[in-house]
Tab-separated table of C-alpha atoms and ligand atoms in Angstrom:
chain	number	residue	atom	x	y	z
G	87	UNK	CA	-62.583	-44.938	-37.463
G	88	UNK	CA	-62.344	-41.031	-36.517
G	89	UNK	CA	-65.380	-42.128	-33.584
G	90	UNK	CA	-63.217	-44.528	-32.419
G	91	UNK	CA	-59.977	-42.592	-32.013
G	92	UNK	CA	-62.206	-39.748	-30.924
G	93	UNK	CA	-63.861	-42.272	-27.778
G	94	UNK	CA	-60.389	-43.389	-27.027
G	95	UNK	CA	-59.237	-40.001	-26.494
G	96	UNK	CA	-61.638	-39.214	-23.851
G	97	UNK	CA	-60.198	-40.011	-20.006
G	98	UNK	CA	-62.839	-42.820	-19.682
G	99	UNK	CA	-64.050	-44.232	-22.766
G	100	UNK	CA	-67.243	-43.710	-23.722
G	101	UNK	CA	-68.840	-43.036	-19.906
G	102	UNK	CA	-69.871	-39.651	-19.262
G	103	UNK	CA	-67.810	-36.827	-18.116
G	104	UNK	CA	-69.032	-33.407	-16.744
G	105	UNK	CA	-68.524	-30.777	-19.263
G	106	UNK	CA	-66.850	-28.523	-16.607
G	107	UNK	CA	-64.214	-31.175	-16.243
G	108	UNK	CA	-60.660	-29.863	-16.913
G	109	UNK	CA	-58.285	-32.112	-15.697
G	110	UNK	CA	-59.299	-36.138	-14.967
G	111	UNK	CA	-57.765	-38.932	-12.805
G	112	UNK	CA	-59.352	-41.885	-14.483
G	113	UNK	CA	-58.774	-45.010	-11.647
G	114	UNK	CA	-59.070	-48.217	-12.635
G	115	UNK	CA	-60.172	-50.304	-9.238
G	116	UNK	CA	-60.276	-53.883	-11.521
G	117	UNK	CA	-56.700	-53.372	-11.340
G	118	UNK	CA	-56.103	-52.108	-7.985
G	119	UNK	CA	-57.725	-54.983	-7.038
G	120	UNK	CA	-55.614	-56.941	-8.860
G	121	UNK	CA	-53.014	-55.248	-7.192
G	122	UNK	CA	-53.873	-55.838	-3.636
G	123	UNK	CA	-54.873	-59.669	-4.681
G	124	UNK	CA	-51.107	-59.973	-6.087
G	125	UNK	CA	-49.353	-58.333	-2.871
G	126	UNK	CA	-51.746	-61.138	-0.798
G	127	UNK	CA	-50.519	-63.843	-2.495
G	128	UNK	CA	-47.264	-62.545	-2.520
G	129	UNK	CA	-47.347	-62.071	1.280
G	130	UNK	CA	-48.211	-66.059	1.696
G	131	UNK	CA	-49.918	-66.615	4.945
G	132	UNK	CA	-49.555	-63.244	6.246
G	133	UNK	CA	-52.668	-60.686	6.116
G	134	UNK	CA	-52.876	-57.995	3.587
G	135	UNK	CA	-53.913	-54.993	4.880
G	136	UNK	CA	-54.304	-51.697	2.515
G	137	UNK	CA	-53.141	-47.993	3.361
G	138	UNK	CA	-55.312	-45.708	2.809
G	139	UNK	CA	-53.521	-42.547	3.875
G	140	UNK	CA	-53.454	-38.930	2.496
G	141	UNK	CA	-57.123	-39.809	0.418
G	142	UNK	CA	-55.568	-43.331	-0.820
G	143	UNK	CA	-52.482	-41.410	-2.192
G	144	UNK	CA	-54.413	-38.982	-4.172
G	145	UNK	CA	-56.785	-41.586	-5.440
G	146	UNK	CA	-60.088	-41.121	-3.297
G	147	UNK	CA	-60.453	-42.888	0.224
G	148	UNK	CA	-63.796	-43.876	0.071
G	149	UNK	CA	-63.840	-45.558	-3.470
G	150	UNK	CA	-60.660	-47.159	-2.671
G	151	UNK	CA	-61.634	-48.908	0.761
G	152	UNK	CA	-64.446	-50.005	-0.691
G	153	UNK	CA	-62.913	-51.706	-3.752
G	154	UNK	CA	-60.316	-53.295	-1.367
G	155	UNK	CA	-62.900	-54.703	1.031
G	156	UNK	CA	-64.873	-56.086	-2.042
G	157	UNK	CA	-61.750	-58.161	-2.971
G	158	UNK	CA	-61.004	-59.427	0.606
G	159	UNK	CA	-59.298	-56.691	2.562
G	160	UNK	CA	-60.168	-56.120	6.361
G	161	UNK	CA	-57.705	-54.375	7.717
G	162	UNK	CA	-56.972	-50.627	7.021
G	163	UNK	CA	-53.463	-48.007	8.172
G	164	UNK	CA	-54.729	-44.159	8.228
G	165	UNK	CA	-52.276	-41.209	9.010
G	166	UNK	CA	-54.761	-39.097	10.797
G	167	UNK	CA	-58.123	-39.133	13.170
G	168	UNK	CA	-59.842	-37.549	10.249
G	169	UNK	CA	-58.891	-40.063	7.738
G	170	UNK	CA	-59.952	-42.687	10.111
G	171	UNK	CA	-63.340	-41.190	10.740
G	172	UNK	CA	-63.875	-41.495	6.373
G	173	UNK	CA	-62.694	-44.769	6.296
G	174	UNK	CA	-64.959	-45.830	8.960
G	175	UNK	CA	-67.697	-44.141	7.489
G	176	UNK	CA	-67.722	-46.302	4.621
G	177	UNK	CA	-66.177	-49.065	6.343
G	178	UNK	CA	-68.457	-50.162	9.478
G	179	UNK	CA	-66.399	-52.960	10.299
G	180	UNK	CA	-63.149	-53.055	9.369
G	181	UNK	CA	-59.839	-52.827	11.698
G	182	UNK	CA	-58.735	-49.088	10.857
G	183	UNK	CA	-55.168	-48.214	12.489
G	184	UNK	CA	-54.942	-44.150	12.398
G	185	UNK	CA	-50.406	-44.099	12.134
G	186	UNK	CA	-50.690	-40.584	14.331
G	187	UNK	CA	-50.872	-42.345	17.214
G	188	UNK	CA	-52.686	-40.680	20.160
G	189	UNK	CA	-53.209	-37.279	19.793
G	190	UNK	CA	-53.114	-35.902	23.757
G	191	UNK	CA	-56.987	-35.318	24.970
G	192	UNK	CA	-58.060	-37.194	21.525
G	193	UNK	CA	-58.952	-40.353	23.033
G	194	UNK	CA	-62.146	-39.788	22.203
G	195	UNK	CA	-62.019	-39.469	18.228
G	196	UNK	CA	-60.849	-43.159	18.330
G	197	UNK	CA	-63.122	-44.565	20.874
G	198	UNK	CA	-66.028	-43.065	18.961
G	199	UNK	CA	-64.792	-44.249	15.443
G	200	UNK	CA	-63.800	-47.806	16.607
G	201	UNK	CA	-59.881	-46.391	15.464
G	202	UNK	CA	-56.840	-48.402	17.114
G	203	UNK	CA	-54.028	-45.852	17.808
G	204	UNK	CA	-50.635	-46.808	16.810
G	205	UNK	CA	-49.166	-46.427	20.036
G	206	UNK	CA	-45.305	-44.957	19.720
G	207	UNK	CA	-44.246	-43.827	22.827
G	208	UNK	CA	-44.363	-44.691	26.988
G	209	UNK	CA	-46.589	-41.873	27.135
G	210	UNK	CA	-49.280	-42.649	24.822
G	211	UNK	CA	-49.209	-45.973	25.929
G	212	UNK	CA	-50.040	-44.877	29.875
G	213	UNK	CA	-52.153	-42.641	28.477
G	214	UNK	CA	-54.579	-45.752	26.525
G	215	UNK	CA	-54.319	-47.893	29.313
G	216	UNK	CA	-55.599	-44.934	31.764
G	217	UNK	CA	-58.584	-44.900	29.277
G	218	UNK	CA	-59.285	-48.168	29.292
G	219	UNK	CA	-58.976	-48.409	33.174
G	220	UNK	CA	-61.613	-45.353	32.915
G	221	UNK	CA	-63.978	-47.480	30.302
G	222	UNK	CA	-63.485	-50.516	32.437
G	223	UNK	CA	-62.688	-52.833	29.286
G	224	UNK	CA	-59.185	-53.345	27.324
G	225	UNK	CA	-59.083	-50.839	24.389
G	226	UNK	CA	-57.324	-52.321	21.085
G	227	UNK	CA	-54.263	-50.447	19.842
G	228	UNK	CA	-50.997	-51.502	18.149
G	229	UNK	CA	-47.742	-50.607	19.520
G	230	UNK	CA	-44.804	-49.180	17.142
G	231	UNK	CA	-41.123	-50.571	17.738
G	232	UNK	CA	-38.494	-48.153	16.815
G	233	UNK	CA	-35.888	-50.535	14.460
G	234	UNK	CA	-33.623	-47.804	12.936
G	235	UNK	CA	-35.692	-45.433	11.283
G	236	UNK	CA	-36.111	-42.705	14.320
G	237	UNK	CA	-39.362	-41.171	12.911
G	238	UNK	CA	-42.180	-42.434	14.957
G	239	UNK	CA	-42.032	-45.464	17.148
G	240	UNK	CA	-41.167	-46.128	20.373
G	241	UNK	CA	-37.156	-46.285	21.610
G	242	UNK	CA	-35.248	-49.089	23.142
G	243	UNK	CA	-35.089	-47.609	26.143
G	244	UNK	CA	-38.812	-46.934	26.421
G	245	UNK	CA	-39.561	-50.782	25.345
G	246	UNK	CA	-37.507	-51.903	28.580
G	247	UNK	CA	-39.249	-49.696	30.690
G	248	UNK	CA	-42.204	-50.507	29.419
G	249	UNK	CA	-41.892	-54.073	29.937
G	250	UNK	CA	-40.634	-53.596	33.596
G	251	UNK	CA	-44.387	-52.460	33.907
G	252	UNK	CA	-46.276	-55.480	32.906
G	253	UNK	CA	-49.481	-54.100	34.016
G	254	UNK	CA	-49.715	-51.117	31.709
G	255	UNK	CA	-49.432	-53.872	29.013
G	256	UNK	CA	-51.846	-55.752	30.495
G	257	UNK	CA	-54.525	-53.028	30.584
G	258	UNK	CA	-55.087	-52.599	27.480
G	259	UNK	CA	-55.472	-54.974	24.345
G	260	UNK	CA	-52.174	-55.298	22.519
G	261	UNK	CA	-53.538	-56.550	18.672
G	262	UNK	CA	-50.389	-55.498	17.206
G	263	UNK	CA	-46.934	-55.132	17.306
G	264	UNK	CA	-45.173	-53.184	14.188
G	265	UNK	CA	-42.371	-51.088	12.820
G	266	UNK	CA	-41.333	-49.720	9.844
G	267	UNK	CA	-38.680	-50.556	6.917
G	268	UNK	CA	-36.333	-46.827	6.967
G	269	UNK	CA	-34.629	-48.873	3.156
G	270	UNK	CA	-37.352	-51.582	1.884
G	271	UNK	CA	-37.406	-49.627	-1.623
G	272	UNK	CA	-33.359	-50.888	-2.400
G	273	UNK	CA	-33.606	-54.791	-1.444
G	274	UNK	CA	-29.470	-54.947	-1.636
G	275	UNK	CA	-29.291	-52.711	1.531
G	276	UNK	CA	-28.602	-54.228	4.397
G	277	UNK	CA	-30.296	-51.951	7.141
G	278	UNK	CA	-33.622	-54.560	5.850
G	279	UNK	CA	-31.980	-57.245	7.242
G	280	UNK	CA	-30.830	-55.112	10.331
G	281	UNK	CA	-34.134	-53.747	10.966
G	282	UNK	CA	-35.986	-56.972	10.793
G	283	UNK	CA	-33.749	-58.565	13.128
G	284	UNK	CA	-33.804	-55.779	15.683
G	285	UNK	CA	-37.866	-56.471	14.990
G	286	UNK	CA	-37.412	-60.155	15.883
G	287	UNK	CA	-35.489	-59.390	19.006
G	288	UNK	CA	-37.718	-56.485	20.760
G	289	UNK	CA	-40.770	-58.205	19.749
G	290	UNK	CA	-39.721	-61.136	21.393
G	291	UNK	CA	-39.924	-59.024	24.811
G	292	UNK	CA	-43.692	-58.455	24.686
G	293	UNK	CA	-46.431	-60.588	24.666
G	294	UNK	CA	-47.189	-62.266	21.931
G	295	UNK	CA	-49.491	-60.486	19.193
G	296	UNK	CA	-49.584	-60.209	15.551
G	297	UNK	CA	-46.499	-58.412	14.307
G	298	UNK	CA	-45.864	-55.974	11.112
G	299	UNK	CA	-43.011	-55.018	9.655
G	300	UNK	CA	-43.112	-54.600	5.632
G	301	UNK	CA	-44.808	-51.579	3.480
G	302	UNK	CA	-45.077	-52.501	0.293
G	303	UNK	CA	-41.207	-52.779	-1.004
G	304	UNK	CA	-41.189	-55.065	2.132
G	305	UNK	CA	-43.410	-57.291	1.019
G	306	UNK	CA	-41.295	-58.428	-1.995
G	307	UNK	CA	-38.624	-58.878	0.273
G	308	UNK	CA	-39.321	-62.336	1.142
G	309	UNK	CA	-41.278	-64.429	3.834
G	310	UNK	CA	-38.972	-63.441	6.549
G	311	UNK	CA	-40.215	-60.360	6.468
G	312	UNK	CA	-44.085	-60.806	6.314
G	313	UNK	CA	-44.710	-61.535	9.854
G	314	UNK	CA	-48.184	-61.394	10.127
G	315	UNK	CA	-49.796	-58.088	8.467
G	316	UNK	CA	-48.213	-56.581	5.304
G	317	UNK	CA	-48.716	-52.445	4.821
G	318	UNK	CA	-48.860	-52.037	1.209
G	319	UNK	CA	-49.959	-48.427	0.076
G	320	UNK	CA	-47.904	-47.424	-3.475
G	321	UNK	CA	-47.748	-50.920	-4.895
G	322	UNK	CA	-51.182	-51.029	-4.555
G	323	UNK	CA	-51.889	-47.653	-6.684
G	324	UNK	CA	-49.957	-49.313	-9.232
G	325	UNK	CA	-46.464	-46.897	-8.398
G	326	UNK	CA	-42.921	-48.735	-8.167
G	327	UNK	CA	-41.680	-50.226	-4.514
G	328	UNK	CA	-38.093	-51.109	-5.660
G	329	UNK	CA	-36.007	-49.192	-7.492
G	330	UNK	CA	-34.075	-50.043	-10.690
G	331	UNK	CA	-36.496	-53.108	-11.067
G	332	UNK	CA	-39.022	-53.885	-13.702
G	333	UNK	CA	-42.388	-52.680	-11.557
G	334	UNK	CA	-44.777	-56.201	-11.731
G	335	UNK	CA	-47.976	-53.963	-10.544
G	336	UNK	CA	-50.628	-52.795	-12.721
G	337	UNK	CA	-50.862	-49.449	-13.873
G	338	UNK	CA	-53.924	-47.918	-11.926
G	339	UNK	CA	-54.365	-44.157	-12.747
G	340	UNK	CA	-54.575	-42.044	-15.626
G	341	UNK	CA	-54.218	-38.424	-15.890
G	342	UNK	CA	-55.342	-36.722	-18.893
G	343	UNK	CA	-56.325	-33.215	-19.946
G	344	UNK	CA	-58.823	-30.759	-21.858
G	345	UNK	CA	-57.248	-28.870	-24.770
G	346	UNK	CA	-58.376	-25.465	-24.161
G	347	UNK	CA	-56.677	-23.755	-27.336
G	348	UNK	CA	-54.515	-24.551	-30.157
G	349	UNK	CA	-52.234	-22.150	-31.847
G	350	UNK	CA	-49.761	-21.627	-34.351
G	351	UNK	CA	-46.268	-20.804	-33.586
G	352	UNK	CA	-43.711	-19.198	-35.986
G	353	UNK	CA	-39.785	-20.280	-35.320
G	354	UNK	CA	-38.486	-17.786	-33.286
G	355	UNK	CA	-40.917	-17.401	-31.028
G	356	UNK	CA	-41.117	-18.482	-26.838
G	357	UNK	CA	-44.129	-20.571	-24.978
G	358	UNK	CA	-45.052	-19.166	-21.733
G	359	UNK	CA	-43.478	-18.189	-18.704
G	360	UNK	CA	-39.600	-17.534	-19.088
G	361	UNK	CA	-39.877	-17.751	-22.480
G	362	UNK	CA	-37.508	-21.094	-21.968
G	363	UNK	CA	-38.478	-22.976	-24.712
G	364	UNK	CA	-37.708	-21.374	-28.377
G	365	UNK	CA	-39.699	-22.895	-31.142
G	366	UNK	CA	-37.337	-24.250	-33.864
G	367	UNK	CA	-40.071	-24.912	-36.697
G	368	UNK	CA	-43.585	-24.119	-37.735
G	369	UNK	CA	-45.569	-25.664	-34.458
G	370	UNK	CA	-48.964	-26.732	-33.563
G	371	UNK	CA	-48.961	-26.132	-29.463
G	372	UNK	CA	-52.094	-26.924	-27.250
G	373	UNK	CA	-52.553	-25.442	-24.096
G	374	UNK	CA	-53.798	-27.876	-21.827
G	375	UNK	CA	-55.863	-27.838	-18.322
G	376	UNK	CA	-53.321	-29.069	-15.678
G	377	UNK	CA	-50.638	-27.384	-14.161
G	378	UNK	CA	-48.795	-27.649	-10.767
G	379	UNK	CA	-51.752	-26.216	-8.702
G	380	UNK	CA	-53.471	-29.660	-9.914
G	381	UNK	CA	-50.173	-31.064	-9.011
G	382	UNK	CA	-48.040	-31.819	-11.830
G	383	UNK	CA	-44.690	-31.005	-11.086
G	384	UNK	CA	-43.550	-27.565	-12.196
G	385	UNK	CA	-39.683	-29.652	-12.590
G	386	UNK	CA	-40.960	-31.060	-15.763
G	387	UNK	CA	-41.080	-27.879	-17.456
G	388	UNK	CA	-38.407	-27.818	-20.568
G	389	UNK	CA	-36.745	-25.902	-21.533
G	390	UNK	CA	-35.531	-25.377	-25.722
G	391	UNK	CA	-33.179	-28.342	-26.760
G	392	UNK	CA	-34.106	-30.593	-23.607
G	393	UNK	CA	-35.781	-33.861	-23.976
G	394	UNK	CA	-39.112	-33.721	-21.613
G	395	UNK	CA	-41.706	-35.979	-20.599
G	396	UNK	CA	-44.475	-36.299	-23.926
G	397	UNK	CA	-48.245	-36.529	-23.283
G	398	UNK	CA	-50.105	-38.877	-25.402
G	399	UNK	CA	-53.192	-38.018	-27.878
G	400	UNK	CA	-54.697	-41.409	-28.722
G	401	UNK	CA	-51.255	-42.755	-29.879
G	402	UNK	CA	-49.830	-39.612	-31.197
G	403	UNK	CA	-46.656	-38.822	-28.575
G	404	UNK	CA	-47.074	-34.508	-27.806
G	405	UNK	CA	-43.977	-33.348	-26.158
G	406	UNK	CA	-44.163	-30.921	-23.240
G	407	UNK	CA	-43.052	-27.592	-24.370
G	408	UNK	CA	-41.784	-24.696	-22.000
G	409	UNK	CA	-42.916	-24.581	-18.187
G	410	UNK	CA	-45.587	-25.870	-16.438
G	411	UNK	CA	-47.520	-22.951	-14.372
G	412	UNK	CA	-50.222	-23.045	-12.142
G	413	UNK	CA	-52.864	-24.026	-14.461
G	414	UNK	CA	-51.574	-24.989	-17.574
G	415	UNK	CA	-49.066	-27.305	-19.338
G	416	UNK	CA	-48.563	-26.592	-22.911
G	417	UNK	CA	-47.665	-29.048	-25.634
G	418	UNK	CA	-45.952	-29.638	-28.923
G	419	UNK	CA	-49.241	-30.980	-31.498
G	420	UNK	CA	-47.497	-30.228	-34.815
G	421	UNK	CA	-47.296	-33.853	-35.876
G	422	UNK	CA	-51.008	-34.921	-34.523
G	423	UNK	CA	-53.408	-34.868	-37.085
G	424	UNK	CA	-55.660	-31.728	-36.627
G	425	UNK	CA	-58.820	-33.007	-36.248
G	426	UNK	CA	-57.467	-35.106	-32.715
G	427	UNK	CA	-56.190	-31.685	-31.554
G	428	UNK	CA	-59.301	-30.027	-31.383
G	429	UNK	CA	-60.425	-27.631	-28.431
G	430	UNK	CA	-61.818	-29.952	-25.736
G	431	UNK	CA	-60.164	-32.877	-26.957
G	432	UNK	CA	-57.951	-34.546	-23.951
G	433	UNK	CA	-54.138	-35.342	-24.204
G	434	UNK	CA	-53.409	-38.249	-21.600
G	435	UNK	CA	-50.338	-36.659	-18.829
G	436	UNK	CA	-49.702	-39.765	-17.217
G	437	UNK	CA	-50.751	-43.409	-17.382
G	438	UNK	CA	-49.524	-46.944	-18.511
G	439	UNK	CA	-46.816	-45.087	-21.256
G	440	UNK	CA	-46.068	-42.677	-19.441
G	441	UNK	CA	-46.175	-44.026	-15.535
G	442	UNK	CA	-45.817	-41.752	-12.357
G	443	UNK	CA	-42.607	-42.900	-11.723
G	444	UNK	CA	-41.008	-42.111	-14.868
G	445	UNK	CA	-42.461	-38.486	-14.783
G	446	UNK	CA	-41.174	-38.197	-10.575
G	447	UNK	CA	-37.581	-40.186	-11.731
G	448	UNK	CA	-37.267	-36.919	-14.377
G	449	UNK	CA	-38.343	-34.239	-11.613
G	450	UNK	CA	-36.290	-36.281	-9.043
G	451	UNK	CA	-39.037	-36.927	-6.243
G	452	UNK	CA	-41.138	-40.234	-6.273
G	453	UNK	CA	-44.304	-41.281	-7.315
G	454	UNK	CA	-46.007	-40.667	-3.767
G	455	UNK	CA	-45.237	-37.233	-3.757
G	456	UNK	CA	-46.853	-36.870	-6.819
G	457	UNK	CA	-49.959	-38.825	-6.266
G	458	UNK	CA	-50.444	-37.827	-3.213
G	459	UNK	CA	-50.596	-34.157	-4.517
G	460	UNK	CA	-52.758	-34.264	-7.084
G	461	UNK	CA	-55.025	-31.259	-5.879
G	462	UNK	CA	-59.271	-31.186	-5.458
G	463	UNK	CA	-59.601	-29.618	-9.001
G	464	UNK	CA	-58.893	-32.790	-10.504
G	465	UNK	CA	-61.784	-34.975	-11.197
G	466	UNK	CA	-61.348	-38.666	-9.881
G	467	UNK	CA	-63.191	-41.157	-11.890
G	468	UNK	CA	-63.272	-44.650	-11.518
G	469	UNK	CA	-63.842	-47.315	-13.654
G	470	UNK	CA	-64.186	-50.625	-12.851
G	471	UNK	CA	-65.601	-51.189	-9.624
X	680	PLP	C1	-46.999	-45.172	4.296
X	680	PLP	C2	-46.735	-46.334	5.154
X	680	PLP	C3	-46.845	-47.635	4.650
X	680	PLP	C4	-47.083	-47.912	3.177
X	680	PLP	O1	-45.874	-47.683	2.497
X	680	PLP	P1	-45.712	-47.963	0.932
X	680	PLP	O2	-44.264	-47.753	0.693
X	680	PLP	O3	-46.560	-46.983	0.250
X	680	PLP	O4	-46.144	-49.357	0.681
X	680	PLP	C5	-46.705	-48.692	5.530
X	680	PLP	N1	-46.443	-48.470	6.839
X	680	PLP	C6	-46.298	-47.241	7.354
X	680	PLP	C7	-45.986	-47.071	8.794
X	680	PLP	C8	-46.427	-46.126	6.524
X	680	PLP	O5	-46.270	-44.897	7.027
């Protein structure tokens, strides 16, 4: 009985963990596969792609492309040259679109990974074609339509120019056509609807490719909105892509941390920096090894009398008590049973109880910020590959 609470306690069951491990993202790729097999279907005819920007959103580029391309995926969205390079590397032959677009004088980091540019601007697009004049064959890039959200993508006014010049469209090999959804996280709004029409109408003035409009709180917005490529990143890492709606994704990660010491506290006394949080009884608190340099949010510190967000020891709930500081996170163990609270035991931080989004709803940010965070000091296993 005390084996098998003791095995569930660990951040992966009974597979091994380094002993120097302090802090542990436990992924679960079964589900994330599940995940991106759900947001397929979901898409209908349409291709699911996967984006695999900022390291997979914290999860681990590599391990994540791969699991996606074992369940069917073939096209990948990057932000950067760099991330492009790692996803080819594991990756020989899928379609890998780097978001950047052309980086001036760079047009060599994506002929030399096989990346496509996301082409946003007049500029960058005379700037492919002159390459592919130069390497005497059309090079394959997409183009991004500005619909509303002014970010990246090319204007209006630029679209009509670049038109007028049918040539410099010609030149080089147009696979796809895409923009990007400035509300698709509150389905009510109606800037969706605007945006997708506005898509429908400066598409129309191009040559036909493939055409992309919807990340992943797109994707739930109906068939009008698939196109031909959905861009799912956070639904597939299990995290929430409408608000104030029950989330239908699996849960995915798993954060969880080593008790480094246990202590008593008398009533009266103050936990850690600030001395915020006033202990009102005879405590149990464990000092545990994450903290905001790892990337949990120094916002969900708490202060005496406020309700926090609780960690989890096996099933035993263990309130976060006082702030969080670089390293550490401290929490209440007074009603665990002592031999689950021993030095170098783990208290879960985040998971299926406690989700991402319901610690980054408390700190008010979202769950990408916090994912995407989490810092090289935590230890990204995965299970179920
Ligand atoms: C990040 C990003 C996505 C994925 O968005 P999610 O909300 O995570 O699904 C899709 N398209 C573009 C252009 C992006 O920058």
């Amino acid at each position: 009985m005390t084996e098998r609470t003791a095995s569930t306690q660990t951040p992966l069951g009974r597979a091994p963990i380094p002993l120097s491990a302090r802090a542990v993202l436990t992924v679960d790729l079964a589900a994330m596969r599940a995940n991106w097999a759900r947001l397929n279907e979901v898409s209908g005819r349409a291709e699911c792609a996967g984006v695999l920007k900022a390291d997979a959103y914290g999860l681990g580029l590599a391990q994540v492309a791969r699991a996606l391309t074992n369940e069917g995926c073939k096209t990948f969205f990057v932000a950067t040259i760099e991330e492009g390079r790692a996803a080819r590397e594991v990756q020989p032959g899928a379609t890998i679109y780097v978001l950047d677009g052309l980086l001036p004088g760079a047009e060599a980091h994506y002929t030399g990974f096989d990346l496509r540019p996301v082409l946003s601007s007049l500029a960058e697009v005379r700037e492919w074609a002159a390459l592919s004049r130069t390497r005497g064959r059309p090079l394959p890039a997409a183009l991004h339509i500005d619909t509303g959200m002014n970010r990246l993508g090319m204007p209006q006014s630029e679209l009509h120019r670049l038109v007028a010049e049918p040539d410099l469209l010609s030149t080089f090999d147009l696979t796809l056509v895409m923009s990007h959804l400035a509300c698709a996280d509150e389905p009510p709004n109606p800037m969706n609807r605007r945006q997708r029409d506005r898509f429908n109408a400066l598409r129309a003035l191009l040559p036909p490719a493939p055409a992309s409009l919807s990340n992943s709180g797109g994707t739930f917005l109906g068939p009008s909105y698939h196109f031909d490529v959905v861009r799912p990143g956070i639904a597939l890492y299990g995290g929430r892509a409408h608000e104030d709606k029950p989330n239908p994704m699996r849960s995915v990660v798993r954060l969880t941390a080593k008790i480094l010491q246990v202590r008593e506290v008398l009533p009266g006394e103050t936990i850690g920096y600030g001395a915020i949080f006033k202990v009102q009884r005879p405590s149990r608190i464990a000092t545990i090894a994450c903290g905001y340099a790892d990337g949990f949010l120094r916002a969900l510190s708490v202060a005496t009398g406020k309700a926090g967000p609780v960690g989890y020891i096996g099933d035993y709930p263990v309130p976060i008590v006082g702030r969080v500081s670089m390293d550490f996170i401290t929490v209440d163990v007074t009603d665990v049973p002592a031999e689950l609270t021993r030095r170098g035991g783990w208290v879960e931080v985040m998971g299926q109880r406690v989700t991402v989004d319901d610690l980054t709803d408390r700190a008010g940010t979202i769950g990408y910020e916090l994912l995407s965070r989490l810092g090289p000091r935590v230890l990204r296993v995965y299970e179920g590959a």
